[in-house]
């Protein structure tokens, strides 16, 4: 454990210059019985290893060691609920791009992080805008990796729409199909069917997205993974976003067009309730998704 003010890196840290690093975003919740549980910890740590594998970053730890380290970091900070940020990065040493031989470091930080897109957005829905920045091409960036440098694309989009007064940016892929938001996957209820971009598209394979697909399926609602166009957003019955930070956030407006009746719709409400019952409530449907902190 390193104190907050002592958690420093060298200015020549390779990942700081060139963006080759991988990270995760995880949440720990206090459930109805007062126990603290980290949600889908193993899947997040496995995705961190996959991101590193894609980047050819050798992680000098096992999945089990990093899971344990996450638990201990929450314990050391005495948080009842928090966000966890594991980060794997290349340290200083060689400054050439290949950086062969630079040490891989792994840090885990935790902090208190409320509703990422705001409490008001979580309850009543957010206003989103399609960004002028295109989501990265699947052979230019490795979109299945949660890779630090790739987030420049998301940040450009997010800043663009926030400066224009919107809450979140939606990005189209290089073919023009809807891919995802700057830090969330997108679900659209369209003519009675729930659609989301396919895993093979230019999207991060969100763990919340997977949770949504399973929870809806268990309630008899199939999610169709298929490409869809921008105008289908405008005429959708409901739209919501999913992500560890943003949880399940309804979207009430896109590009100044009201979505449905401008309020969270029935399927959005079903999945929001199911999700929060799973992470913070008393649902015992998926014990395999919960890691006890105590
Ligand atoms: N897409 C992007 C670009 C993201 O950064 C995130 C957040 N990790 C997501 C989707 C949602 O992923 P998850 O549900 O695993 O948090």
Tab-separated table of C-alpha atoms and ligand atoms in Angstrom:
chain	number	residue	atom	x	y	z
A	1	UNK	CA	0.000	0.000	0.000
A	2	UNK	CA	1.265	3.441	-0.920
A	3	UNK	CA	-0.169	6.650	0.527
A	4	UNK	CA	-2.084	8.894	-1.879
A	5	UNK	CA	0.581	11.643	-1.882
A	6	UNK	CA	3.389	9.136	-2.438
A	7	UNK	CA	1.831	7.360	-5.440
A	8	UNK	CA	4.141	8.923	-8.040
A	9	UNK	CA	5.585	7.939	-11.411
A	10	UNK	CA	8.755	9.057	-13.199
A	11	UNK	CA	8.289	11.735	-15.902
A	12	UNK	CA	9.871	9.366	-18.436
A	13	UNK	CA	7.282	6.661	-17.783
A	14	UNK	CA	6.886	5.116	-21.240
A	15	UNK	CA	3.080	4.779	-21.100
A	16	UNK	CA	2.738	8.448	-20.166
A	17	UNK	CA	4.397	9.449	-23.436
A	18	UNK	CA	2.926	6.959	-25.899
A	19	UNK	CA	-0.260	5.574	-24.330
A	20	UNK	CA	0.581	1.890	-24.266
A	21	UNK	CA	-1.042	0.750	-21.080
A	22	UNK	CA	-4.219	-1.018	-20.038
A	23	UNK	CA	-6.712	-0.304	-17.316
A	24	UNK	CA	-9.989	-1.360	-15.764
A	25	UNK	CA	-12.913	0.304	-14.078
A	26	UNK	CA	-14.641	-1.741	-11.405
A	27	UNK	CA	-17.211	-0.954	-8.729
A	28	UNK	CA	-17.609	-2.167	-5.181
A	29	UNK	CA	-21.120	-1.858	-3.735
A	30	UNK	CA	-22.589	-2.185	-0.283
A	31	UNK	CA	-25.450	-4.643	-0.671
A	32	UNK	CA	-28.755	-4.718	1.187
A	33	UNK	CA	-27.357	-6.996	3.929
A	34	UNK	CA	-24.476	-4.551	4.599
A	35	UNK	CA	-21.827	-6.683	2.918
A	36	UNK	CA	-19.401	-5.078	0.502
A	37	UNK	CA	-19.156	-6.880	-2.817
A	38	UNK	CA	-16.990	-6.157	-5.853
A	39	UNK	CA	-19.049	-6.694	-9.010
A	40	UNK	CA	-17.664	-9.097	-11.620
A	41	UNK	CA	-14.109	-8.708	-10.365
A	42	UNK	CA	-12.761	-11.788	-12.143
A	43	UNK	CA	-14.145	-10.713	-15.526
A	44	UNK	CA	-12.599	-7.260	-15.117
A	45	UNK	CA	-9.193	-8.645	-14.181
A	46	UNK	CA	-9.387	-11.145	-17.030
A	47	UNK	CA	-10.155	-8.296	-19.425
A	48	UNK	CA	-7.130	-6.410	-18.051
A	49	UNK	CA	-4.990	-9.419	-18.930
A	50	UNK	CA	-6.595	-9.614	-22.378
A	51	UNK	CA	-5.920	-5.917	-22.979
A	52	UNK	CA	-2.288	-6.493	-21.966
A	53	UNK	CA	-2.069	-9.581	-24.176
A	54	UNK	CA	-3.334	-7.546	-27.153
A	55	UNK	CA	-0.631	-4.932	-26.438
A	56	UNK	CA	2.043	-7.557	-25.702
A	57	UNK	CA	2.484	-6.226	-22.178
A	58	UNK	CA	3.721	-8.914	-19.811
A	59	UNK	CA	1.934	-8.678	-16.471
A	60	UNK	CA	4.204	-9.892	-13.678
A	61	UNK	CA	1.244	-11.122	-11.575
A	62	UNK	CA	-1.519	-13.702	-11.815
A	63	UNK	CA	-5.249	-13.012	-12.088
A	64	UNK	CA	-5.661	-14.282	-8.512
A	65	UNK	CA	-2.950	-11.951	-7.191
A	66	UNK	CA	-4.540	-8.894	-8.781
A	67	UNK	CA	-8.008	-9.891	-7.551
A	68	UNK	CA	-6.597	-10.192	-4.032
A	69	UNK	CA	-4.840	-6.832	-4.419
A	70	UNK	CA	-8.147	-5.196	-5.436
A	71	UNK	CA	-9.880	-6.582	-2.348
A	72	UNK	CA	-7.042	-5.430	-0.079
A	73	UNK	CA	-7.052	-1.950	-1.612
A	74	UNK	CA	-10.758	-1.528	-0.836
A	75	UNK	CA	-10.171	-2.831	2.705
A	76	UNK	CA	-7.224	-0.480	3.287
A	77	UNK	CA	-9.313	2.525	2.233
A	78	UNK	CA	-12.299	1.517	4.398
A	79	UNK	CA	-14.732	2.425	1.634
A	80	UNK	CA	-18.250	0.995	1.834
A	81	UNK	CA	-18.722	1.737	-1.880
A	82	UNK	CA	-16.076	2.781	-4.363
A	83	UNK	CA	-14.687	2.662	-7.863
A	84	UNK	CA	-11.490	0.664	-8.481
A	85	UNK	CA	-8.909	1.486	-11.121
A	86	UNK	CA	-6.272	-1.156	-11.863
A	87	UNK	CA	-3.700	0.176	-14.332
A	88	UNK	CA	-0.871	-1.703	-16.063
A	89	UNK	CA	1.808	0.509	-17.598
A	90	UNK	CA	5.360	0.472	-18.878
A	91	UNK	CA	7.855	2.243	-16.674
A	92	UNK	CA	10.844	4.400	-17.588
A	93	UNK	CA	14.017	3.110	-19.176
A	94	UNK	CA	14.176	2.957	-22.941
A	95	UNK	CA	12.427	5.842	-24.666
A	96	UNK	CA	12.147	4.269	-28.136
A	97	UNK	CA	8.686	3.130	-29.161
A	98	UNK	CA	9.345	-0.594	-28.778
A	99	UNK	CA	10.321	-0.200	-25.116
A	100	UNK	CA	11.567	-3.765	-24.946
A	101	UNK	CA	12.798	-4.396	-21.440
A	102	UNK	CA	10.913	-1.609	-19.685
A	103	UNK	CA	9.328	-2.926	-16.519
A	104	UNK	CA	5.551	-3.401	-16.356
A	105	UNK	CA	4.011	-1.796	-13.292
A	106	UNK	CA	0.533	-2.439	-11.972
A	107	UNK	CA	-1.177	0.056	-9.708
A	108	UNK	CA	-4.624	-0.194	-8.159
A	109	UNK	CA	-6.361	2.934	-6.924
A	110	UNK	CA	-9.814	3.301	-5.407
A	111	UNK	CA	-11.966	6.343	-4.879
A	112	UNK	CA	-15.488	7.354	-4.087
A	113	UNK	CA	-17.327	7.947	-7.393
A	114	UNK	CA	-21.043	8.634	-7.485
A	115	UNK	CA	-23.258	8.490	-10.558
A	116	UNK	CA	-20.831	9.109	-13.461
A	117	UNK	CA	-23.407	10.896	-15.627
A	118	UNK	CA	-25.091	12.525	-12.618
A	119	UNK	CA	-27.919	11.486	-10.295
A	120	UNK	CA	-30.392	13.480	-12.352
A	121	UNK	CA	-29.269	11.653	-15.524
A	122	UNK	CA	-29.555	8.283	-13.814
A	123	UNK	CA	-33.151	9.028	-12.786
A	124	UNK	CA	-34.522	11.040	-15.689
A	125	UNK	CA	-32.166	10.422	-18.585
A	126	UNK	CA	-29.327	12.324	-20.212
A	127	UNK	CA	-28.955	14.438	-23.351
A	128	UNK	CA	-26.472	12.957	-25.813
A	129	UNK	CA	-25.011	14.122	-29.077
A	130	UNK	CA	-23.437	12.242	-31.969
A	131	UNK	CA	-19.841	13.412	-32.093
A	132	UNK	CA	-18.072	14.572	-35.247
A	133	UNK	CA	-15.199	12.269	-34.218
A	134	UNK	CA	-15.474	8.755	-35.672
A	135	UNK	CA	-14.872	5.709	-33.476
A	136	UNK	CA	-11.536	4.157	-34.263
A	137	UNK	CA	-11.262	1.634	-37.089
A	138	UNK	CA	-10.952	-1.965	-35.870
A	139	UNK	CA	-7.598	-2.356	-37.543
A	140	UNK	CA	-6.207	0.981	-36.410
A	141	UNK	CA	-6.989	0.499	-32.744
A	142	UNK	CA	-7.535	-2.686	-30.816
A	143	UNK	CA	-11.007	-1.892	-29.615
A	144	UNK	CA	-11.428	-5.035	-27.507
A	145	UNK	CA	-8.649	-3.764	-25.289
A	146	UNK	CA	-9.215	-1.138	-22.645
A	147	UNK	CA	-6.007	0.573	-23.721
A	148	UNK	CA	-5.015	3.918	-22.250
A	149	UNK	CA	-3.956	5.772	-25.437
A	150	UNK	CA	-7.124	4.808	-27.266
A	151	UNK	CA	-9.100	6.997	-24.914
A	152	UNK	CA	-7.915	10.127	-26.735
A	153	UNK	CA	-10.631	9.283	-29.293
A	154	UNK	CA	-13.281	9.160	-26.553
A	155	UNK	CA	-11.989	12.296	-24.817
A	156	UNK	CA	-12.120	14.349	-28.027
A	157	UNK	CA	-15.725	13.264	-28.546
A	158	UNK	CA	-16.720	13.840	-24.928
A	159	UNK	CA	-15.172	17.315	-24.741
A	160	UNK	CA	-16.726	18.308	-28.045
A	161	UNK	CA	-20.272	17.511	-26.945
A	162	UNK	CA	-19.834	18.756	-23.380
A	163	UNK	CA	-18.681	22.118	-24.740
A	164	UNK	CA	-21.884	22.174	-26.758
A	165	UNK	CA	-23.929	21.580	-23.595
A	166	UNK	CA	-24.674	17.838	-23.843
A	167	UNK	CA	-23.977	15.144	-21.259
A	168	UNK	CA	-22.452	12.376	-23.346
A	169	UNK	CA	-21.013	11.688	-26.811
A	170	UNK	CA	-22.201	8.924	-29.111
A	171	UNK	CA	-19.747	7.772	-31.745
A	172	UNK	CA	-20.322	6.279	-35.186
A	173	UNK	CA	-17.915	3.718	-36.622
A	174	UNK	CA	-15.979	4.156	-39.859
A	175	UNK	CA	-18.909	2.683	-41.808
A	176	UNK	CA	-21.346	5.080	-40.180
A	177	UNK	CA	-23.099	2.634	-37.850
A	178	UNK	CA	-23.653	3.537	-34.206
A	179	UNK	CA	-20.816	2.060	-32.147
A	180	UNK	CA	-20.855	3.234	-28.530
A	181	UNK	CA	-20.646	6.260	-26.289
A	182	UNK	CA	-17.352	7.725	-25.055
A	183	UNK	CA	-17.365	5.353	-22.067
A	184	UNK	CA	-20.534	3.272	-22.354
A	185	UNK	CA	-22.221	0.751	-24.626
A	186	UNK	CA	-25.587	1.652	-26.144
A	187	UNK	CA	-28.870	-0.247	-26.168
A	188	UNK	CA	-31.810	0.798	-28.327
A	189	UNK	CA	-35.396	-0.390	-28.001
A	190	UNK	CA	-36.641	-0.216	-31.557
A	191	UNK	CA	-40.083	-1.447	-32.642
A	192	UNK	CA	-40.260	-3.739	-29.637
A	193	UNK	CA	-36.781	-5.261	-30.063
A	194	UNK	CA	-33.697	-4.467	-27.998
A	195	UNK	CA	-30.674	-3.821	-30.204
A	196	UNK	CA	-27.011	-3.318	-29.431
A	197	UNK	CA	-23.913	-3.264	-31.646
A	198	UNK	CA	-22.349	-6.728	-32.108
A	199	UNK	CA	-19.294	-7.735	-30.077
A	200	UNK	CA	-17.199	-7.791	-33.264
A	201	UNK	CA	-17.995	-4.148	-34.017
A	202	UNK	CA	-15.849	-1.196	-32.986
A	203	UNK	CA	-16.941	-1.356	-29.338
A	204	UNK	CA	-15.473	-2.346	-26.024
A	205	UNK	CA	-17.045	-5.637	-24.965
A	206	UNK	CA	-18.549	-4.090	-21.862
A	207	UNK	CA	-19.019	-6.234	-18.796
A	208	UNK	CA	-22.135	-4.246	-17.942
A	209	UNK	CA	-23.324	-4.841	-21.525
A	210	UNK	CA	-22.922	-8.566	-20.948
A	211	UNK	CA	-24.746	-8.245	-17.612
A	212	UNK	CA	-27.621	-6.391	-19.326
A	213	UNK	CA	-27.910	-9.033	-22.052
A	214	UNK	CA	-28.070	-11.835	-19.462
A	215	UNK	CA	-30.473	-10.067	-17.072
A	216	UNK	CA	-32.863	-9.164	-19.908
A	217	UNK	CA	-32.705	-12.676	-21.332
A	218	UNK	CA	-33.601	-14.075	-17.890
A	219	UNK	CA	-36.682	-11.843	-17.989
A	220	UNK	CA	-37.722	-13.144	-21.396
A	221	UNK	CA	-36.364	-10.172	-23.372
A	222	UNK	CA	-33.900	-11.060	-26.131
A	223	UNK	CA	-31.175	-8.613	-27.124
A	224	UNK	CA	-30.367	-8.614	-30.838
A	225	UNK	CA	-26.729	-7.829	-31.608
A	226	UNK	CA	-26.845	-6.089	-34.984
A	227	UNK	CA	-25.546	-2.920	-36.625
A	228	UNK	CA	-27.955	0.028	-36.545
A	229	UNK	CA	-27.944	3.494	-38.016
A	230	UNK	CA	-27.967	6.983	-36.544
A	231	UNK	CA	-31.546	7.734	-37.593
A	232	UNK	CA	-32.724	4.651	-35.689
A	233	UNK	CA	-31.562	6.469	-32.562
A	234	UNK	CA	-33.905	9.354	-33.353
A	235	UNK	CA	-36.946	7.125	-33.841
A	236	UNK	CA	-36.198	4.599	-31.079
A	237	UNK	CA	-38.779	3.887	-28.388
A	238	UNK	CA	-36.114	3.879	-25.659
A	239	UNK	CA	-32.347	4.207	-25.378
A	240	UNK	CA	-30.071	3.494	-22.452
A	241	UNK	CA	-26.319	3.278	-21.907
A	242	UNK	CA	-24.425	0.706	-19.877
A	243	UNK	CA	-21.054	0.897	-18.185
A	244	UNK	CA	-19.389	0.267	-14.858
A	245	UNK	CA	-19.090	3.992	-14.127
A	246	UNK	CA	-22.397	5.072	-15.739
A	247	UNK	CA	-24.270	1.913	-14.587
A	248	UNK	CA	-27.604	1.937	-16.487
A	249	UNK	CA	-28.268	5.492	-17.629
A	250	UNK	CA	-31.379	6.340	-19.665
A	251	UNK	CA	-31.048	8.671	-22.653
A	252	UNK	CA	-33.886	11.164	-23.092
A	253	UNK	CA	-32.606	13.200	-26.011
A	254	UNK	CA	-30.125	12.763	-28.875
A	255	UNK	CA	-29.093	15.576	-31.248
A	256	UNK	CA	-31.975	17.679	-29.869
A	257	UNK	CA	-34.559	15.017	-30.750
A	258	UNK	CA	-36.669	13.607	-27.944
A	259	UNK	CA	-36.380	9.824	-27.539
A	260	UNK	CA	-39.741	8.104	-27.075
A	261	UNK	CA	-41.757	10.236	-24.676
A	262	UNK	CA	-38.608	11.806	-23.230
A	263	UNK	CA	-38.672	9.703	-20.055
A	264	UNK	CA	-37.039	6.393	-19.103
A	265	UNK	CA	-39.168	3.728	-20.836
A	266	UNK	CA	-40.474	0.402	-19.473
A	267	UNK	CA	-37.551	-1.783	-20.603
A	268	UNK	CA	-35.038	0.777	-19.325
A	269	UNK	CA	-36.806	0.698	-15.960
A	270	UNK	CA	-36.818	-3.124	-15.887
A	271	UNK	CA	-33.097	-3.355	-16.553
A	272	UNK	CA	-32.191	-0.513	-14.191
A	273	UNK	CA	-34.091	-2.208	-11.384
A	274	UNK	CA	-32.639	-5.626	-12.184
A	275	UNK	CA	-29.110	-4.216	-12.334
A	276	UNK	CA	-29.277	-2.315	-9.061
A	277	UNK	CA	-30.931	-5.261	-7.349
A	278	UNK	CA	-28.030	-7.370	-8.544
A	279	UNK	CA	-25.195	-5.017	-7.561
A	280	UNK	CA	-26.632	-3.299	-4.502
A	281	UNK	CA	-29.887	-5.034	-3.601
A	282	UNK	CA	-30.656	-8.500	-2.396
A	283	UNK	CA	-30.847	-10.505	-5.626
A	284	UNK	CA	-29.076	-13.830	-5.200
A	285	UNK	CA	-29.476	-14.773	-8.866
A	286	UNK	CA	-25.758	-14.492	-9.696
A	287	UNK	CA	-23.511	-15.209	-6.708
A	288	UNK	CA	-20.684	-15.886	-9.186
A	289	UNK	CA	-20.645	-12.154	-10.045
A	290	UNK	CA	-19.995	-11.029	-6.459
A	291	UNK	CA	-16.697	-10.996	-4.571
A	292	UNK	CA	-16.936	-10.408	-0.863
A	293	UNK	CA	-14.593	-7.735	0.530
A	294	UNK	CA	-14.983	-8.443	4.250
B	1	LIG	N1	-17.174	1.402	-23.919
B	1	LIG	C1	-16.129	2.147	-23.528
B	1	LIG	C2	-15.367	2.905	-24.548
B	1	LIG	C3	-15.759	2.184	-22.175
B	1	LIG	O1	-14.723	2.918	-21.780
B	1	LIG	C4	-16.523	1.468	-21.233
B	1	LIG	C5	-16.163	1.523	-19.767
B	1	LIG	N2	-15.224	0.547	-19.423
B	1	LIG	C6	-17.610	0.703	-21.699
B	1	LIG	C7	-17.905	0.695	-23.046
B	1	LIG	C8	-18.432	-0.116	-20.746
B	1	LIG	O2	-17.660	-1.203	-20.277
B	1	LIG	P1	-17.949	-1.880	-18.863
B	1	LIG	O3	-19.400	-2.176	-18.849
B	1	LIG	O4	-17.103	-3.094	-18.871
B	1	LIG	O5	-17.564	-0.896	-17.833
